[in-house]
């Protein structure tokens, strides 16, 4: 009997048993159903095993088929896709080679420059916009209020300045400000500004040479660097352990020029002084070592600064006119004609000619530049007085076809094959026209009727200074290392023997008399034997003939006469004024250049040899 608190009752044993039976009825029914199912399964155990094995075999078969598809059918494609995701191609930036002069002074170099962007939304909250603007303005030399206005107008990606030097970028970085974005790249820099522009040229924004040796020697100046494949991690970070060994290493070779920056600067100053004095259109100076054709100085005026932004007026200056423009050399070609006549045996050094002041050739009258008659004069005196009449009579002693052949042998109708770009081929009338028209050889005798570049004239004059060899004028010595060892030298055409040493020495002595007694006195330097020849040539008119009011003055000199080696050519185009001749305009430039050359090369006085 069960008792309940607070209430007295009695339950019989029979009632209790019946209550338990009633509660157990559903449970018994469920047990009977489960037992029935179990008995059915257990009645066929093989079926159960087959089902399990079937599922496993089907799964393995499906997995095998999928593996076959991944590994065999799509393997190559998936491997390529994976590698493309893991690898990337990169061509590392390698600085362009430095250019140095013959004394290893830097002429052109790659320097890092920076572009500044500002992101105001990233500024520290404890720093005011005005304070940041003030700090940047002080370094950049800009207006602080303008910078602050930019910061308030835009929240990110504000361009502030470009081409910032490394020291300026360092000052900005030292501020340690958030929101300052300095982007680094390299830019070509020319420490001497315009001094070497006519030779070196410049590179454009894509770092491609567009003038000078930056253009003509592009392959030597660009270091070879192949594209490499590098791996990267899942977050895109470079994995250096898979990088090829030494792929960021590059040689330290420099391109060395034959130019001497000291002589280059002297030539520039001397030329500019005369151009300003005579209000000339343009001018040029070239100094060459005739022994091997090395150009020691080459300047043109006007010129440009490759470090500055170009204007439309600068475009015409990119072509070095001493290499690219043709002109008629006038009287500076007379010594070469004398050498031709001596070499062919048409004249002897002791021959005398009668200069009557005028000579008629076919239907043309030829006169001396000063309209004077010099009477009976020697070959040396013909050069001293720059007698046109005497030169015509010398050339008339040769057959026109022979003379034409010698002009071609000297290099007319050809190029000098220099390493400077944009060279123009010299011009000479066709042989048939030249030989059948008497005025053509007569005009060529005093340097008219044909045209060449100043660089080609100094090449020809070099043959008088080196014993008769025609050498190739060039400005590139080669690639050198830090121990001055040459690793790659430019292949130049072999020199050609044009005149005999006896002929050239005879002509030099005649040219020396021009400096001592004739029109070249302005180039005299006490203690030194100098050979020279002045030139004052009328320029061809656009309408035909020659313009008497337009002339180009020039002077060519060779020194020292006893051991000739150096050739100096100076030209001034269209000087203004009355007293504008080769002797008054060009010769004084040559004297200053030669004085500098004597000092630089330590050439002893002629009497001390």
Coordinates of C-alpha atoms in Angstrom, one line a residue:
X1 CA 0.0 0.0 0.0
X2 CA 1.4 3.4 -1.0
X3 CA 0.8 6.5 1.0
X4 CA 0.6 10.1 -0.2
X5 CA 1.4 13.1 2.0
X6 CA -1.5 15.1 3.2
X7 CA -4.0 12.5 2.0
X8 CA -4.9 9.1 3.3
X9 CA -5.8 6.5 0.6
X10 CA -5.3 2.9 -0.2
X11 CA -4.6 1.2 -3.5
X12 CA -4.9 -2.5 -3.9
X13 CA -2.3 -4.8 -5.3
X14 CA -4.6 -5.8 -8.1
X15 CA -5.2 -2.2 -9.2
X16 CA -1.5 -1.4 -9.2
X17 CA -0.7 -4.4 -11.4
X18 CA -3.4 -3.5 -13.9
X19 CA -2.0 0.1 -14.2
X20 CA 1.4 -1.1 -15.0
X21 CA 0.2 -3.4 -17.7
X22 CA -1.7 -0.6 -19.4
X23 CA 1.4 1.6 -19.6
X24 CA 3.6 -1.2 -21.0
X25 CA 1.3 -2.0 -23.9
X26 CA 2.7 0.5 -26.5
X27 CA 6.2 -0.3 -25.6
X28 CA 5.6 -4.0 -26.2
X29 CA 4.1 -3.3 -29.5
X30 CA 7.2 -1.3 -30.6
X31 CA 9.5 -4.0 -29.5
X32 CA 7.6 -6.5 -31.5
X33 CA 7.9 -4.3 -34.7
X34 CA 11.7 -3.8 -34.2
X35 CA 12.1 -7.5 -33.5
X36 CA 10.2 -8.3 -36.7
X37 CA 12.5 -6.1 -38.8
X38 CA 15.7 -7.4 -37.1
X39 CA 14.5 -10.9 -37.8
X40 CA 14.1 -10.0 -41.5
X41 CA 17.6 -8.5 -41.9
X42 CA 19.2 -11.1 -39.9
X43 CA 17.4 -13.6 -42.0
X44 CA 19.5 -12.4 -45.1
X45 CA 23.1 -11.3 -44.0
X46 CA 24.6 -11.7 -47.5
X47 CA 22.4 -9.0 -48.8
X48 CA 23.6 -6.5 -46.2
X49 CA 27.2 -7.3 -47.0
X50 CA 26.6 -6.8 -50.8
X51 CA 25.1 -3.4 -50.2
X52 CA 28.1 -2.2 -48.1
X53 CA 30.6 -3.5 -50.6
X54 CA 28.6 -2.1 -53.5
X55 CA 28.7 1.4 -52.0
X56 CA 32.4 1.1 -51.3
X57 CA 33.2 -0.1 -54.8
X58 CA 31.1 2.6 -56.4
X59 CA 32.8 5.2 -54.4
X60 CA 36.3 3.9 -55.2
X61 CA 35.4 3.6 -58.9
X62 CA 34.1 7.2 -59.0
X63 CA 37.2 8.4 -57.2
X64 CA 39.4 6.5 -59.7
X65 CA 37.6 7.9 -62.6
X66 CA 38.0 11.4 -61.3
X67 CA 41.7 10.9 -60.5
X68 CA 42.2 9.6 -64.1
X69 CA 40.5 12.7 -65.4
X70 CA 42.5 15.1 -63.2
X71 CA 45.9 13.3 -63.7
X72 CA 45.6 12.1 -67.3
X73 CA 42.9 13.8 -69.3
X74 CA 43.1 17.3 -67.7
X75 CA 46.5 17.0 -66.1
X76 CA 48.6 19.2 -68.4
X77 CA 45.9 21.9 -68.5
X78 CA 45.5 21.9 -64.8
X79 CA 49.2 21.9 -64.2
X80 CA 49.6 24.9 -66.5
X81 CA 46.7 26.7 -64.8
X82 CA 48.3 26.0 -61.3
X83 CA 51.7 27.3 -62.4
X84 CA 50.2 30.4 -63.9
X85 CA 48.6 31.1 -60.5
X86 CA 51.8 30.3 -58.6
X87 CA 54.3 31.8 -61.0
X88 CA 54.6 35.2 -62.7
X89 CA 57.0 36.7 -65.2
X90 CA 59.2 39.6 -64.2
X91 CA 61.9 41.6 -66.0
X92 CA 63.9 43.3 -63.2
X93 CA 64.7 46.9 -63.7
X94 CA 68.4 47.3 -64.5
X95 CA 69.8 50.9 -64.7
X96 CA 71.2 52.1 -68.0
X97 CA 75.0 52.1 -68.2
X98 CA 76.7 55.2 -67.0
X99 CA 78.5 57.4 -69.6
X100 CA 81.9 58.9 -68.6
X101 CA 84.4 61.0 -70.4
X102 CA 88.0 60.0 -71.1
X103 CA 89.0 60.9 -67.5
X104 CA 86.0 59.0 -66.1
X105 CA 84.0 62.1 -65.2
X106 CA 80.3 61.2 -65.2
X107 CA 78.4 62.5 -68.3
X108 CA 75.2 60.6 -67.9
X109 CA 73.8 58.5 -65.1
X110 CA 70.5 56.9 -63.9
X111 CA 69.4 58.4 -60.6
X112 CA 66.3 57.5 -58.4
X113 CA 63.5 60.1 -58.5
X114 CA 60.3 60.2 -56.6
X115 CA 56.7 61.1 -57.2
X116 CA 54.7 62.3 -54.2
X117 CA 51.1 61.5 -53.6
X118 CA 49.1 62.3 -50.4
X119 CA 46.1 60.5 -48.9
X120 CA 44.5 62.8 -46.3
X121 CA 42.1 60.2 -45.0
X122 CA 45.1 58.3 -43.6
X123 CA 46.5 61.3 -41.7
X124 CA 46.9 60.7 -37.9
X125 CA 44.0 62.3 -36.0
X126 CA 46.4 64.1 -33.6
X127 CA 48.0 65.9 -36.6
X128 CA 46.1 68.8 -38.2
X129 CA 45.9 69.1 -42.0
X130 CA 47.4 72.6 -41.8
X131 CA 50.4 71.3 -39.8
X132 CA 51.1 68.6 -42.4
X133 CA 50.7 71.1 -45.2
X134 CA 53.1 73.5 -43.6
X135 CA 55.8 70.8 -43.1
X136 CA 55.6 69.6 -46.7
X137 CA 55.5 73.1 -48.1
X138 CA 58.8 73.9 -46.3
X139 CA 60.5 70.9 -47.9
X140 CA 58.9 71.3 -51.4
X141 CA 59.1 75.1 -51.5
X142 CA 55.4 75.3 -52.2
X143 CA 52.6 77.4 -50.7
X144 CA 51.2 75.8 -47.5
X145 CA 47.7 77.2 -48.0
X146 CA 47.4 75.7 -51.5
X147 CA 48.5 72.3 -50.2
X148 CA 46.0 72.5 -47.4
X149 CA 43.2 73.4 -49.9
X150 CA 44.1 70.3 -51.9
X151 CA 44.0 68.1 -48.8
X152 CA 40.5 69.4 -47.8
X153 CA 39.2 69.0 -51.4
X154 CA 40.1 65.4 -51.9
X155 CA 40.5 62.5 -49.5
X156 CA 43.0 60.3 -51.4
X157 CA 45.4 60.1 -54.4
X158 CA 46.4 63.7 -54.5
X159 CA 49.3 64.3 -56.8
X160 CA 51.8 66.8 -55.2
X161 CA 55.1 66.7 -57.1
X162 CA 57.2 64.6 -59.4
X163 CA 60.9 64.2 -60.2
X164 CA 61.8 64.7 -56.5
X165 CA 65.5 64.1 -55.8
X166 CA 66.5 61.5 -53.3
X167 CA 67.6 64.0 -50.7
X168 CA 64.2 65.7 -50.8
X169 CA 62.4 62.3 -50.5
X170 CA 64.6 61.5 -47.5
X171 CA 63.5 64.7 -45.8
X172 CA 59.8 63.8 -46.4
X173 CA 60.3 60.3 -45.2
X174 CA 61.9 61.6 -42.0
X175 CA 58.7 63.3 -41.1
X176 CA 57.2 59.9 -40.5
X177 CA 53.7 60.9 -41.5
X178 CA 50.9 58.5 -42.4
X179 CA 49.2 59.2 -45.7
X180 CA 52.4 60.1 -47.5
X181 CA 53.1 58.0 -50.6
X182 CA 56.5 58.3 -52.3
X183 CA 56.8 56.3 -55.5
X184 CA 60.3 55.6 -56.7
X185 CA 61.6 55.2 -60.2
X186 CA 64.8 56.0 -62.1
X187 CA 65.5 58.9 -64.5
X188 CA 68.4 59.7 -66.7
X189 CA 70.4 62.6 -65.4
X190 CA 73.1 64.7 -67.1
X191 CA 75.3 66.4 -64.5
X192 CA 76.8 68.9 -67.0
X193 CA 73.5 69.9 -68.4
X194 CA 74.0 71.1 -72.0
X195 CA 77.8 70.6 -72.2
X196 CA 77.6 67.2 -73.8
X197 CA 74.1 67.4 -75.3
X198 CA 75.4 67.5 -78.9
X199 CA 77.3 64.2 -78.4
X200 CA 75.3 62.3 -75.7
X201 CA 71.8 63.3 -76.7
X202 CA 68.9 62.2 -74.3
X203 CA 66.4 59.5 -73.5
X204 CA 62.6 59.9 -73.6
X205 CA 60.1 59.1 -70.9
X206 CA 60.2 55.4 -72.0
X207 CA 63.9 55.4 -71.4
X208 CA 64.7 55.1 -75.1
X209 CA 67.5 57.1 -76.7
X210 CA 66.3 59.8 -79.1
X211 CA 69.5 61.6 -80.0
X212 CA 73.3 61.4 -79.8
X213 CA 74.9 58.2 -78.6
X214 CA 72.0 57.5 -76.3
X215 CA 70.3 56.7 -79.6
X216 CA 73.1 55.2 -81.7
X217 CA 74.6 53.1 -78.9
X218 CA 71.4 51.9 -77.4
X219 CA 72.4 48.3 -77.4
X220 CA 75.6 49.0 -75.5
X221 CA 74.0 51.3 -73.0
X222 CA 71.2 48.9 -72.2
X223 CA 72.3 46.0 -69.9
X224 CA 71.0 42.7 -71.1
X225 CA 68.4 41.2 -68.7
X226 CA 66.1 38.3 -69.6
X227 CA 62.6 37.9 -68.2
X228 CA 62.6 35.5 -65.3
X229 CA 59.7 33.3 -63.9
X230 CA 59.3 33.6 -60.1
X231 CA 57.0 31.7 -57.7
X232 CA 54.8 33.4 -55.2
X233 CA 52.9 32.3 -52.1
X234 CA 49.2 32.2 -51.7
X235 CA 49.1 35.8 -50.4
X236 CA 51.1 37.0 -53.5
X237 CA 54.4 37.4 -51.7
X238 CA 57.5 36.7 -53.7
X239 CA 59.3 33.5 -52.8
X240 CA 63.0 34.2 -53.2
X241 CA 64.0 30.6 -52.6
X242 CA 62.8 29.8 -56.1
X243 CA 64.5 32.8 -57.8
X244 CA 67.4 32.0 -60.2
X245 CA 70.8 32.6 -58.7
X246 CA 72.1 36.1 -59.2
X247 CA 69.1 37.2 -61.3
X248 CA 69.3 40.7 -59.9
X249 CA 73.1 41.0 -60.4
X250 CA 74.4 43.1 -63.3
X251 CA 77.8 44.2 -64.6
X252 CA 79.3 47.5 -63.5
X253 CA 80.6 48.4 -67.0
X254 CA 80.5 52.0 -68.1
X255 CA 80.6 53.5 -71.5
X256 CA 83.7 55.7 -71.9
X257 CA 83.9 58.5 -74.4
X258 CA 87.0 59.9 -76.1
X259 CA 85.8 63.4 -75.1
X260 CA 87.7 65.5 -72.6
X261 CA 85.2 67.5 -70.5
X262 CA 87.8 70.3 -69.9
X263 CA 88.4 70.8 -73.6
X264 CA 84.7 70.5 -74.3
X265 CA 83.9 73.3 -71.8
X266 CA 86.7 75.6 -73.2
X267 CA 85.4 75.0 -76.8
X268 CA 81.8 75.8 -75.7
X269 CA 82.8 79.1 -74.0
X270 CA 85.0 80.2 -76.8
X271 CA 82.4 79.5 -79.5
X272 CA 79.6 81.1 -77.6
X273 CA 81.6 84.3 -77.1
X274 CA 82.1 84.8 -80.8
X275 CA 78.5 83.9 -81.7
X276 CA 77.3 86.5 -79.3
X277 CA 79.9 89.0 -80.5
X278 CA 79.0 88.7 -84.1
X279 CA 75.3 87.8 -83.6
X280 CA 75.8 84.7 -85.7
X281 CA 73.2 82.1 -86.5
X282 CA 75.1 79.1 -85.2
X283 CA 78.6 77.6 -84.8
X284 CA 80.6 74.5 -84.2
X285 CA 84.0 73.3 -82.8
X286 CA 85.5 69.9 -83.4
X287 CA 88.9 68.7 -82.0
X288 CA 90.2 65.4 -83.3
X289 CA 93.2 63.2 -82.6
X290 CA 94.3 62.4 -86.1
X291 CA 96.3 59.4 -85.0
X292 CA 93.2 57.3 -84.4
X293 CA 90.2 59.5 -85.1
X294 CA 89.2 60.1 -81.5
X295 CA 87.1 63.2 -81.0
X296 CA 88.3 65.2 -78.0
X297 CA 85.7 67.9 -78.2
X298 CA 82.6 68.5 -80.3
X299 CA 80.2 71.4 -79.5
X300 CA 77.5 73.1 -81.4
X301 CA 75.6 76.3 -80.6
X302 CA 72.8 76.8 -80.1
X303 CA 72.2 73.6 -78.1
X304 CA 69.7 72.3 -75.5
X305 CA 69.6 71.1 -71.9
X306 CA 68.6 67.4 -71.8
X307 CA 67.6 67.7 -68.1
X308 CA 64.9 70.2 -68.9
X309 CA 61.5 69.9 -70.6
X310 CA 61.9 70.5 -74.3
X311 CA 60.1 73.2 -76.3
X312 CA 59.3 73.1 -80.0
X313 CA 62.4 75.2 -80.7
X314 CA 64.6 72.4 -79.3
X315 CA 63.5 69.7 -81.7
X316 CA 65.7 71.0 -84.5
X317 CA 68.7 70.9 -82.2
X318 CA 68.5 67.2 -81.6
X319 CA 70.3 66.6 -85.0
X320 CA 73.9 67.6 -84.4
X321 CA 74.4 69.9 -87.4
X322 CA 78.2 69.3 -87.4
X323 CA 77.3 65.7 -88.3
X324 CA 73.9 66.0 -90.1
X325 CA 74.1 69.3 -92.1
X326 CA 76.0 69.8 -95.4
X327 CA 77.9 73.0 -96.3
X328 CA 80.4 74.1 -98.9
X329 CA 83.8 74.2 -97.2
X330 CA 85.3 77.0 -99.2
X331 CA 89.0 77.8 -98.7
X332 CA 89.5 75.3 -95.9
X333 CA 89.5 72.7 -98.7
X334 CA 92.4 74.3 -100.6
X335 CA 95.1 72.4 -98.7
X336 CA 93.5 69.1 -99.7
X337 CA 93.4 70.2 -103.3
X338 CA 97.1 71.1 -103.1
X339 CA 97.9 67.7 -101.7
X340 CA 96.0 66.0 -104.5
X341 CA 98.0 68.0 -107.1
X342 CA 101.3 67.2 -105.4
X343 CA 100.4 63.5 -105.0
X344 CA 99.5 63.2 -108.7
X345 CA 102.7 65.1 -109.8
X346 CA 100.6 67.8 -111.4
X347 CA 102.6 70.5 -109.5
X348 CA 105.9 70.8 -107.6
X349 CA 106.2 72.8 -104.3
X350 CA 108.5 75.3 -106.1
X351 CA 106.1 76.0 -108.9
X352 CA 105.0 79.6 -109.5
X353 CA 101.6 80.8 -110.8
X354 CA 100.5 84.2 -112.1
X355 CA 97.5 85.5 -110.2
X356 CA 95.9 88.2 -112.4
X357 CA 92.9 88.7 -110.2
X358 CA 90.4 87.1 -112.7
X359 CA 90.2 84.1 -114.8
X360 CA 87.6 83.1 -117.3
X361 CA 86.4 79.5 -117.3
X362 CA 84.0 78.7 -120.2
X363 CA 81.4 81.5 -119.9
X364 CA 82.1 82.3 -116.2
X365 CA 84.5 84.8 -114.6
X366 CA 86.2 83.8 -111.4
X367 CA 87.8 86.3 -109.1
X368 CA 89.6 86.4 -105.8
X369 CA 87.5 87.0 -102.7
X370 CA 89.1 90.5 -102.2
X371 CA 88.9 91.3 -105.9
X372 CA 92.7 91.7 -106.0
X373 CA 95.6 90.4 -108.1
X374 CA 98.5 88.8 -106.4
X375 CA 100.8 88.6 -109.4
X376 CA 103.4 85.8 -109.5
X377 CA 103.0 83.6 -106.4
X378 CA 104.2 80.2 -105.2
X379 CA 102.0 77.4 -104.1
X380 CA 102.6 78.3 -100.5
X381 CA 101.7 81.9 -101.2
X382 CA 98.5 80.7 -102.9
X383 CA 97.4 79.3 -99.6
X384 CA 98.7 82.3 -97.6
X385 CA 96.6 84.7 -99.7
X386 CA 93.8 82.2 -100.3
X387 CA 94.1 82.9 -104.0
X388 CA 91.1 81.5 -106.0
X389 CA 92.9 82.2 -109.3
X390 CA 96.0 80.3 -108.2
X391 CA 93.9 77.3 -107.1
X392 CA 92.0 77.2 -110.4
X393 CA 95.3 77.1 -112.3
X394 CA 96.6 74.3 -110.1
X395 CA 93.5 72.1 -110.7
X396 CA 93.6 72.9 -114.4
X397 CA 96.8 70.9 -114.7
X398 CA 94.9 67.7 -113.9
X399 CA 92.5 65.8 -116.1
X400 CA 88.9 66.4 -114.7
X401 CA 88.4 62.6 -114.5
X402 CA 91.5 62.1 -112.4
X403 CA 90.6 65.0 -110.1
X404 CA 87.1 63.6 -109.7
X405 CA 88.5 60.2 -108.8
X406 CA 90.6 61.8 -106.1
X407 CA 87.6 63.6 -104.6
X408 CA 85.8 60.3 -104.4
X409 CA 88.9 58.7 -102.9
X410 CA 88.9 61.4 -100.2
X411 CA 85.3 60.4 -99.3
X412 CA 83.0 62.7 -101.2
X413 CA 79.6 61.0 -102.0
X414 CA 80.2 58.9 -98.9
X415 CA 79.8 59.1 -95.1
X416 CA 82.6 59.2 -92.5
X417 CA 81.1 56.2 -90.8
X418 CA 81.1 57.9 -87.4
X419 CA 79.4 56.4 -84.4
X420 CA 77.2 59.5 -84.0
X421 CA 73.7 59.3 -85.5
X422 CA 72.0 61.0 -88.3
X423 CA 75.1 61.5 -90.5
X424 CA 74.4 62.8 -94.0
X425 CA 76.2 61.6 -97.1
X426 CA 78.4 64.3 -98.7
X427 CA 77.4 65.5 -102.2
X428 CA 79.4 65.7 -105.4
X429 CA 78.0 66.2 -109.0
X430 CA 77.8 63.1 -111.1
X431 CA 81.0 62.2 -112.8
X432 CA 79.8 62.9 -116.4
X433 CA 78.5 66.3 -115.5
X434 CA 81.6 67.2 -113.5
X435 CA 84.1 66.1 -116.1
X436 CA 82.2 67.7 -119.1
X437 CA 81.5 71.0 -117.4
X438 CA 84.8 73.0 -117.0
X439 CA 83.3 75.3 -114.3
X440 CA 82.8 72.3 -112.0
X441 CA 86.5 71.4 -111.4
X442 CA 87.3 75.1 -111.3
X443 CA 84.7 75.8 -108.5
X444 CA 85.8 72.7 -106.6
X445 CA 89.4 74.0 -106.6
X446 CA 88.4 76.6 -104.0
X447 CA 85.8 74.5 -102.1
X448 CA 82.6 75.2 -103.9
X449 CA 80.2 73.2 -106.0
X450 CA 80.2 70.2 -103.6
X451 CA 79.1 69.8 -99.9
X452 CA 80.1 67.8 -96.9
X453 CA 79.6 67.9 -93.1
X454 CA 82.0 69.6 -90.8
X455 CA 82.9 66.2 -89.3
X456 CA 83.8 64.8 -92.7
X457 CA 86.0 67.9 -93.4
X458 CA 88.0 67.3 -90.2
X459 CA 88.3 63.6 -91.2
X460 CA 89.9 64.7 -94.5
X461 CA 92.2 67.3 -92.8
X462 CA 93.3 64.5 -90.4
X463 CA 94.9 62.8 -93.3
X464 CA 97.3 65.8 -93.6
X465 CA 98.2 65.4 -89.9
X466 CA 98.8 61.7 -89.7
X467 CA 100.9 61.0 -92.7
X468 CA 98.1 60.6 -95.2
X469 CA 95.7 58.1 -93.6
X470 CA 91.9 58.5 -93.6
X471 CA 90.7 57.5 -90.2
X472 CA 87.2 57.3 -88.8
X473 CA 86.1 60.1 -86.4
X474 CA 84.4 58.6 -83.3
X475 CA 83.4 59.5 -79.8
X476 CA 83.0 56.1 -78.1
X477 CA 86.1 54.4 -76.7
X478 CA 84.2 51.3 -75.4
X479 CA 82.9 49.6 -72.3
X480 CA 85.3 49.7 -69.3
X481 CA 85.3 48.3 -65.8
X482 CA 86.3 49.9 -62.5
X483 CA 89.9 48.9 -63.3
X484 CA 89.9 50.7 -66.6
X485 CA 90.0 47.5 -68.6
X486 CA 88.2 47.7 -71.9
X487 CA 85.7 44.8 -72.3
X488 CA 84.0 45.8 -75.5
X489 CA 85.5 48.2 -78.1
X490 CA 83.8 49.6 -81.1
X491 CA 84.7 48.1 -84.4
X492 CA 85.8 50.9 -86.7
X493 CA 86.6 50.8 -90.4
X494 CA 90.3 50.3 -91.1
X495 CA 92.2 53.5 -92.0
X496 CA 93.0 54.1 -95.7
X497 CA 96.2 55.5 -97.0
X498 CA 95.4 58.5 -99.2
X499 CA 98.5 60.6 -99.4
X500 CA 102.2 59.9 -98.9
X501 CA 103.9 61.2 -95.7
X502 CA 106.1 63.4 -97.9
X503 CA 103.1 65.1 -99.5
X504 CA 101.4 65.7 -96.2
X505 CA 104.5 67.2 -94.6
X506 CA 105.0 69.5 -97.6
X507 CA 101.4 70.7 -97.3
X508 CA 101.7 71.3 -93.5
X509 CA 104.7 73.5 -94.0
X510 CA 102.7 75.5 -96.5
X511 CA 99.8 75.8 -94.1
X512 CA 102.3 76.9 -91.4
X513 CA 103.1 79.8 -93.5
X514 CA 99.4 80.8 -93.6
X515 CA 99.6 81.2 -89.8
X516 CA 103.0 82.8 -89.7
X517 CA 102.6 85.2 -92.7
X518 CA 99.1 84.9 -94.1
X519 CA 95.4 85.1 -93.1
X520 CA 95.8 82.8 -90.0
X521 CA 97.9 85.1 -87.9
X522 CA 95.1 85.4 -85.3
X523 CA 95.8 81.7 -84.4
X524 CA 99.5 82.1 -83.5
X525 CA 100.6 80.8 -80.2
X526 CA 104.2 81.8 -79.2
X527 CA 106.6 78.9 -79.1
X528 CA 104.4 76.5 -81.1
X529 CA 104.4 75.6 -84.8
X530 CA 100.8 75.6 -86.0
X531 CA 99.5 74.9 -89.5
X532 CA 96.2 76.4 -90.5
X533 CA 93.9 77.7 -93.2
X534 CA 91.1 80.2 -93.1
X535 CA 87.8 79.9 -94.9
X536 CA 85.1 82.5 -95.8
X537 CA 82.6 80.9 -98.1
X538 CA 79.4 82.4 -99.6
X539 CA 76.4 80.3 -98.9
X540 CA 74.2 78.9 -101.7
X541 CA 71.0 80.8 -102.3
X542 CA 67.6 79.1 -102.3
X543 CA 66.9 80.7 -105.7
X544 CA 70.2 79.6 -107.2
X545 CA 73.8 80.9 -107.2
X546 CA 75.3 82.4 -104.0
X547 CA 74.2 85.0 -101.6
X548 CA 77.0 87.6 -101.0
X549 CA 75.4 88.7 -97.8
X550 CA 75.3 85.2 -96.3
X551 CA 78.6 83.4 -95.5
X552 CA 80.0 80.8 -93.2
X553 CA 83.4 81.5 -91.7
X554 CA 85.8 78.7 -90.7
X555 CA 89.4 77.9 -89.6
X556 CA 91.2 74.6 -89.6
X557 CA 94.4 74.1 -87.7
X558 CA 96.9 71.3 -87.2
X559 CA 99.5 71.1 -84.4
X560 CA 102.3 70.7 -83.7
X561 CA 103.8 70.8 -87.2
X562 CA 107.0 68.9 -86.4
X563 CA 105.0 66.0 -85.0
X564 CA 101.4 66.6 -86.2
X565 CA 98.6 65.0 -84.3
X566 CA 95.7 67.2 -83.4
X567 CA 93.2 68.9 -85.8
X568 CA 90.9 71.8 -84.7
X569 CA 88.0 73.0 -86.9
X570 CA 85.9 76.0 -86.0
X571 CA 82.9 77.3 -87.9
X572 CA 80.6 80.3 -87.4
X573 CA 77.6 80.5 -89.6
X574 CA 76.2 83.8 -90.8
X575 CA 78.1 86.2 -88.6
X576 CA 76.8 89.8 -88.8
X577 CA 78.9 92.9 -89.5
X578 CA 81.5 94.1 -92.0
X579 CA 84.7 92.5 -90.7
X580 CA 83.4 88.9 -90.7
X581 CA 86.0 86.5 -92.1
X582 CA 87.6 83.2 -91.1
X583 CA 90.6 85.2 -89.9
X584 CA 88.5 87.5 -87.6
X585 CA 85.7 85.3 -86.5
X586 CA 86.8 81.6 -86.5
X587 CA 90.6 81.8 -86.0
X588 CA 90.4 83.4 -82.5
X589 CA 88.2 80.5 -81.3
X590 CA 90.7 78.0 -82.6
X591 CA 93.5 79.8 -80.7
X592 CA 91.7 79.5 -77.3
X593 CA 90.9 75.9 -78.0
X594 CA 94.5 75.1 -78.9
X595 CA 95.8 76.9 -75.8
X596 CA 93.6 74.6 -73.7
X597 CA 94.6 71.6 -75.7
X598 CA 98.3 72.3 -75.2
X599 CA 97.8 72.6 -71.5
X600 CA 95.6 69.4 -71.2
X601 CA 97.8 67.2 -73.4
X602 CA 101.0 68.8 -72.0
X603 CA 102.4 69.5 -75.5
X604 CA 105.9 71.0 -75.1
X605 CA 106.9 74.1 -77.1
X606 CA 108.3 73.3 -80.6
X607 CA 111.8 74.6 -79.7
X608 CA 112.2 72.2 -76.8
X609 CA 111.7 69.0 -78.8

